[in-house]
Amino acid sequence: MELRGITKVFSNNKSAKTTALDDVTLTVEPGEVIGIIGYSGAGKSTLVRLINGLDSPTSGSLLLNGTDIVGMLESKLRKLRSNIGMIFQQFNLFQSRTAAGNVEYPLEVAKMDKAARKARVQEMLEFVGLGDKGKNYPEQLSGGQKQRVGIARALATNPTLLLADEATSALDPETTHEVLELLRKVNRELGITIVVITHEMEVVRSIADKVAVMESGKVVEFGSVYEVFSNPQTQVAQRFVATALRNTPDQVESEDLLSHEGRLFTIDLTETSGFFAATARAAEKGAFVNIVHGGVTTLQRQSFGKMTVRLTGDPLAIEEFFHSLSLTTTIKEITR
Ligand code: ADP
């Protein structure tokens, strides 16, 4: 899927115009999982509606499997749309149909014959781990199970792209984790491209290969999850990363830490940061290092993290610690 210079302007009346999407360019490679993250109002829902053809952009082009869908006739669009499966925050299941009936629905629309439908429904329910729940109605299923039915339904017609719109936002953390595991399985075993729309960086971190950060209708940052997490460039990306990693003290924690003696530094840890050597040198010269906050994690098979330390003792040795580390990594002093 490729978005080229997509702009969407809403004009509710003559004077007020809202640019919901502003020159969005983005390529999603086949088989990739991409996270699109942004706060409320960033333009995510508008983007979803354009991708699934429910609305069209003011300008720009949107290529699905190489075909530009902008301005396409409804009859043709319907065919392309069947290549996109979609899951939603509120699951959007038919309450009057059983789990199996929900999964069967798109197959009926596609006019598959009955025997083939029944077989496909059972296959999909088993794939999502609900092989024995086909006869249950949505109200007899937990939130996580409902979303599994949603996933089975979205995949029943063999789409190449799965669009997940805040699909875990209504679920508790444990269930979120299970549903994300299932989406990972969908991607790995079926090779389906997944676009995950979310406002939670934790979701991006646990499932995506790449992430696009949106703000005011623009993609302000785009890269591999590792790149964006280890070195976010924009303030909005930094805020999202901080919520998922929690490895730097927030305002309240910083104030608490500053109420004690010594100087505080936050250091980016990498394999070449030279932290331990600097700590040893500082100790020899009469400055002592205490770890007071931090966290190291792995993403896409690479480790990185941040650590906040308090240095006490000889002022010159502290200064030297700061200078030597600023040559090999990023080190920032926390001050009032
Ligand atoms: P998000 O999904 O990231 O919260 P939206 O795509 O819903 O963001 O909204 C992006 C911007 O576009 C917001 O300023 C919103 O008010 C505006 N917007 C969205 N839909 C419409 C519409 N139908 N008419 C006018 N403005 C809209």
PDB file of C-alpha atoms in Angstrom, residues 7-160:
ATOM      1  CA  THR A   7      -4.377  15.677   1.797  1.00  0.00           C
ATOM      2  CA  LYS A   8      -7.882  15.777   3.207  1.00  0.00           C
ATOM      3  CA  VAL A   9      -9.609  19.061   3.894  1.00  0.00           C
ATOM      4  CA  PHE A  10     -13.024  19.148   5.502  1.00  0.00           C
ATOM      5  CA  SER A  11     -15.036  22.279   4.863  1.00  0.00           C
ATOM      6  CA  ASN A  12     -18.099  22.320   7.059  1.00  0.00           C
ATOM      7  CA  ASN A  13     -19.095  25.785   5.966  1.00  0.00           C
ATOM      8  CA  LYS A  14     -17.555  28.586   3.936  1.00  0.00           C
ATOM      9  CA  SER A  15     -15.294  29.995   6.606  1.00  0.00           C
ATOM     10  CA  ALA A  16     -14.154  26.939   8.594  1.00  0.00           C
ATOM     11  CA  LYS A  17     -11.850  24.392   7.055  1.00  0.00           C
ATOM     12  CA  THR A  18      -9.982  21.582   8.775  1.00  0.00           C
ATOM     13  CA  THR A  19      -6.973  19.972   7.199  1.00  0.00           C
ATOM     14  CA  ALA A  20      -7.319  16.494   8.687  1.00  0.00           C
ATOM     15  CA  LEU A  21      -4.482  15.062   6.574  1.00  0.00           C
ATOM     16  CA  ASP A  22      -1.682  17.192   5.237  1.00  0.00           C
ATOM     17  CA  ASP A  23       0.506  15.741   2.490  1.00  0.00           C
ATOM     18  CA  VAL A  24       0.815  12.245   3.933  1.00  0.00           C
ATOM     19  CA  THR A  25       3.274  10.021   2.069  1.00  0.00           C
ATOM     20  CA  LEU A  26       3.824   6.509   3.331  1.00  0.00           C
ATOM     21  CA  THR A  27       4.748   3.141   1.881  1.00  0.00           C
ATOM     22  CA  VAL A  28       3.728  -0.109   3.527  1.00  0.00           C
ATOM     23  CA  GLU A  29       5.607  -3.087   2.125  1.00  0.00           C
ATOM     24  CA  PRO A  30       3.794  -6.411   1.672  1.00  0.00           C
ATOM     25  CA  GLY A  31       4.057  -8.598   4.778  1.00  0.00           C
ATOM     26  CA  GLU A  32       4.997  -5.722   7.031  1.00  0.00           C
ATOM     27  CA  VAL A  33       3.344  -4.662  10.278  1.00  0.00           C
ATOM     28  CA  ILE A  34       3.137  -0.900  10.501  1.00  0.00           C
ATOM     29  CA  GLY A  35       1.905   1.103  13.462  1.00  0.00           C
ATOM     30  CA  ILE A  36       0.295   4.486  12.891  1.00  0.00           C
ATOM     31  CA  ILE A  37       0.233   6.384  16.148  1.00  0.00           C
ATOM     32  CA  GLY A  38      -1.039   9.774  17.131  1.00  0.00           C
ATOM     33  CA  TYR A  39      -3.035  11.554  19.788  1.00  0.00           C
ATOM     34  CA  SER A  40      -6.724  12.248  19.330  1.00  0.00           C
ATOM     35  CA  GLY A  41      -7.280  14.586  16.397  1.00  0.00           C
ATOM     36  CA  ALA A  42      -4.045  13.634  14.614  1.00  0.00           C
ATOM     37  CA  GLY A  43      -5.955  12.346  11.585  1.00  0.00           C
ATOM     38  CA  LYS A  44      -5.904   8.565  12.158  1.00  0.00           C
ATOM     39  CA  SER A  45      -9.620   7.907  11.645  1.00  0.00           C
ATOM     40  CA  THR A  46      -9.634  10.028   8.533  1.00  0.00           C
ATOM     41  CA  LEU A  47      -6.743   7.969   7.209  1.00  0.00           C
ATOM     42  CA  VAL A  48      -8.573   4.713   7.958  1.00  0.00           C
ATOM     43  CA  ARG A  49     -11.645   5.914   6.068  1.00  0.00           C
ATOM     44  CA  LEU A  50      -9.504   6.760   3.059  1.00  0.00           C
ATOM     45  CA  ILE A  51      -7.683   3.435   3.075  1.00  0.00           C
ATOM     46  CA  ASN A  52     -10.876   1.414   3.140  1.00  0.00           C
ATOM     47  CA  GLY A  53     -12.445   3.630   0.506  1.00  0.00           C
ATOM     48  CA  LEU A  54     -15.232   5.101   2.661  1.00  0.00           C
ATOM     49  CA  ASP A  55     -14.064   8.598   1.837  1.00  0.00           C
ATOM     50  CA  SER A  56     -11.749  10.111  -0.757  1.00  0.00           C
ATOM     51  CA  PRO A  57      -8.850  12.523  -0.325  1.00  0.00           C
ATOM     52  CA  THR A  58      -8.898  16.144  -1.460  1.00  0.00           C
ATOM     53  CA  SER A  59      -5.657  15.464  -3.311  1.00  0.00           C
ATOM     54  CA  GLY A  60      -2.998  12.787  -3.595  1.00  0.00           C
ATOM     55  CA  SER A  61      -3.131   9.154  -4.561  1.00  0.00           C
ATOM     56  CA  LEU A  62      -3.628   5.938  -2.661  1.00  0.00           C
ATOM     57  CA  LEU A  63      -2.329   2.758  -4.229  1.00  0.00           C
ATOM     58  CA  LEU A  64      -3.604  -0.635  -3.185  1.00  0.00           C
ATOM     59  CA  ASN A  65      -1.772  -3.513  -4.826  1.00  0.00           C
ATOM     60  CA  GLY A  66      -0.484  -1.019  -7.380  1.00  0.00           C
ATOM     61  CA  THR A  67      -3.887   0.451  -8.299  1.00  0.00           C
ATOM     62  CA  ASP A  68      -4.846   4.022  -7.460  1.00  0.00           C
ATOM     63  CA  ILE A  69      -8.234   3.892  -5.734  1.00  0.00           C
ATOM     64  CA  VAL A  70      -8.787   7.654  -5.719  1.00  0.00           C
ATOM     65  CA  GLY A  71     -11.740   8.494  -7.936  1.00  0.00           C
ATOM     66  CA  MET A  72     -12.395   4.843  -8.664  1.00  0.00           C
ATOM     67  CA  LEU A  73     -15.937   3.709  -9.484  1.00  0.00           C
ATOM     68  CA  GLU A  74     -17.804   2.192  -6.560  1.00  0.00           C
ATOM     69  CA  SER A  75     -18.233  -1.168  -8.318  1.00  0.00           C
ATOM     70  CA  LYS A  76     -14.494  -1.532  -8.866  1.00  0.00           C
ATOM     71  CA  LEU A  77     -13.707  -0.203  -5.424  1.00  0.00           C
ATOM     72  CA  ARG A  78     -15.867  -2.845  -3.794  1.00  0.00           C
ATOM     73  CA  LYS A  79     -13.696  -5.533  -5.305  1.00  0.00           C
ATOM     74  CA  LEU A  80     -10.475  -3.941  -4.043  1.00  0.00           C
ATOM     75  CA  ARG A  81     -12.028  -3.367  -0.647  1.00  0.00           C
ATOM     76  CA  SER A  82     -12.510  -7.112  -0.267  1.00  0.00           C
ATOM     77  CA  ASN A  83      -8.710  -7.267  -0.139  1.00  0.00           C
ATOM     78  CA  ILE A  84      -8.806  -5.342   3.117  1.00  0.00           C
ATOM     79  CA  GLY A  85      -9.957  -6.941   6.343  1.00  0.00           C
ATOM     80  CA  MET A  86     -10.845  -4.656   9.181  1.00  0.00           C
ATOM     81  CA  ILE A  87     -11.146  -4.942  12.941  1.00  0.00           C
ATOM     82  CA  PHE A  88     -12.508  -2.304  15.289  1.00  0.00           C
ATOM     83  CA  GLN A  89     -12.291  -1.020  18.837  1.00  0.00           C
ATOM     84  CA  GLN A  90     -15.913  -2.004  19.585  1.00  0.00           C
ATOM     85  CA  PHE A  91     -15.607  -5.268  17.586  1.00  0.00           C
ATOM     86  CA  ASN A  92     -18.735  -4.425  15.506  1.00  0.00           C
ATOM     87  CA  LEU A  93     -20.142  -7.955  15.633  1.00  0.00           C
ATOM     88  CA  PHE A  94     -23.745  -8.731  14.721  1.00  0.00           C
ATOM     89  CA  GLN A  95     -25.353  -9.422  18.097  1.00  0.00           C
ATOM     90  CA  SER A  96     -28.068 -11.533  16.465  1.00  0.00           C
ATOM     91  CA  ARG A  97     -25.568 -13.903  14.885  1.00  0.00           C
ATOM     92  CA  THR A  98     -23.449 -16.532  16.582  1.00  0.00           C
ATOM     93  CA  ALA A  99     -19.658 -16.347  16.430  1.00  0.00           C
ATOM     94  CA  ALA A 100     -19.785 -18.722  13.460  1.00  0.00           C
ATOM     95  CA  GLY A 101     -22.553 -16.649  11.863  1.00  0.00           C
ATOM     96  CA  ASN A 102     -20.414 -13.529  12.168  1.00  0.00           C
ATOM     97  CA  VAL A 103     -17.440 -15.189  10.510  1.00  0.00           C
ATOM     98  CA  GLU A 104     -19.732 -16.577   7.828  1.00  0.00           C
ATOM     99  CA  TYR A 105     -21.217 -13.197   6.945  1.00  0.00           C
ATOM    100  CA  PRO A 106     -18.517 -11.939   4.511  1.00  0.00           C
ATOM    101  CA  LEU A 107     -18.502 -15.366   2.848  1.00  0.00           C
ATOM    102  CA  GLU A 108     -22.239 -15.083   2.213  1.00  0.00           C
ATOM    103  CA  VAL A 109     -21.675 -11.655   0.718  1.00  0.00           C
ATOM    104  CA  ALA A 110     -18.956 -13.178  -1.469  1.00  0.00           C
ATOM    105  CA  LYS A 111     -21.484 -15.853  -2.525  1.00  0.00           C
ATOM    106  CA  MET A 112     -19.388 -18.801  -1.463  1.00  0.00           C
ATOM    107  CA  ASP A 113     -21.405 -22.035  -1.459  1.00  0.00           C
ATOM    108  CA  LYS A 114     -22.682 -23.360   1.837  1.00  0.00           C
ATOM    109  CA  ALA A 115     -20.417 -26.370   2.359  1.00  0.00           C
ATOM    110  CA  ALA A 116     -17.292 -24.356   1.580  1.00  0.00           C
ATOM    111  CA  ARG A 117     -18.509 -21.603   3.918  1.00  0.00           C
ATOM    112  CA  LYS A 118     -19.000 -23.962   6.845  1.00  0.00           C
ATOM    113  CA  ALA A 119     -15.530 -25.430   6.360  1.00  0.00           C
ATOM    114  CA  ARG A 120     -13.923 -22.009   6.086  1.00  0.00           C
ATOM    115  CA  VAL A 121     -15.743 -20.729   9.187  1.00  0.00           C
ATOM    116  CA  GLN A 122     -14.528 -23.663  11.267  1.00  0.00           C
ATOM    117  CA  GLU A 123     -10.991 -23.267   9.929  1.00  0.00           C
ATOM    118  CA  MET A 124     -10.961 -19.565  10.868  1.00  0.00           C
ATOM    119  CA  LEU A 125     -12.472 -20.132  14.322  1.00  0.00           C
ATOM    120  CA  GLU A 126      -9.802 -22.711  15.010  1.00  0.00           C
ATOM    121  CA  PHE A 127      -7.089 -20.407  13.758  1.00  0.00           C
ATOM    122  CA  VAL A 128      -8.101 -17.771  16.316  1.00  0.00           C
ATOM    123  CA  GLY A 129      -8.446 -20.349  19.100  1.00  0.00           C
ATOM    124  CA  LEU A 130     -12.255 -20.435  19.249  1.00  0.00           C
ATOM    125  CA  GLY A 131     -12.909 -23.791  17.580  1.00  0.00           C
ATOM    126  CA  ASP A 132     -15.452 -24.696  20.269  1.00  0.00           C
ATOM    127  CA  LYS A 133     -17.206 -21.321  20.520  1.00  0.00           C
ATOM    128  CA  GLY A 134     -18.901 -21.164  17.138  1.00  0.00           C
ATOM    129  CA  LYS A 135     -22.394 -21.472  18.612  1.00  0.00           C
ATOM    130  CA  ASN A 136     -21.914 -18.709  21.182  1.00  0.00           C
ATOM    131  CA  TYR A 137     -23.496 -15.333  20.667  1.00  0.00           C
ATOM    132  CA  PRO A 138     -21.317 -12.234  21.129  1.00  0.00           C
ATOM    133  CA  GLU A 139     -22.918 -11.478  24.510  1.00  0.00           C
ATOM    134  CA  GLN A 140     -21.680 -14.889  25.711  1.00  0.00           C
ATOM    135  CA  LEU A 141     -18.075 -14.048  24.827  1.00  0.00           C
ATOM    136  CA  SER A 142     -15.422 -12.005  26.626  1.00  0.00           C
ATOM    137  CA  GLY A 143     -13.960  -8.885  25.026  1.00  0.00           C
ATOM    138  CA  GLY A 144     -10.872 -10.755  23.887  1.00  0.00           C
ATOM    139  CA  GLN A 145     -12.976 -13.556  22.414  1.00  0.00           C
ATOM    140  CA  LYS A 146     -15.141 -11.018  20.588  1.00  0.00           C
ATOM    141  CA  GLN A 147     -12.062  -9.496  19.027  1.00  0.00           C
ATOM    142  CA  ARG A 148     -10.894 -12.973  17.996  1.00  0.00           C
ATOM    143  CA  VAL A 149     -14.211 -13.445  16.221  1.00  0.00           C
ATOM    144  CA  GLY A 150     -13.651 -10.029  14.626  1.00  0.00           C
ATOM    145  CA  ILE A 151     -10.237 -11.191  13.406  1.00  0.00           C
ATOM    146  CA  ALA A 152     -11.628 -14.486  12.071  1.00  0.00           C
ATOM    147  CA  ARG A 153     -14.354 -12.574  10.233  1.00  0.00           C
ATOM    148  CA  ALA A 154     -11.870 -10.048   8.817  1.00  0.00           C
ATOM    149  CA  LEU A 155      -9.638 -12.821   7.502  1.00  0.00           C
ATOM    150  CA  ALA A 156     -12.338 -15.180   6.217  1.00  0.00           C
ATOM    151  CA  THR A 157     -12.184 -13.855   2.666  1.00  0.00           C
ATOM    152  CA  ASN A 158      -8.382 -14.026   2.496  1.00  0.00           C
ATOM    153  CA  PRO A 159      -7.513 -10.322   2.388  1.00  0.00           C
ATOM    154  CA  THR A 160      -3.934  -9.195   1.778  1.00  0.00           C
TER     155      THR A 160
END
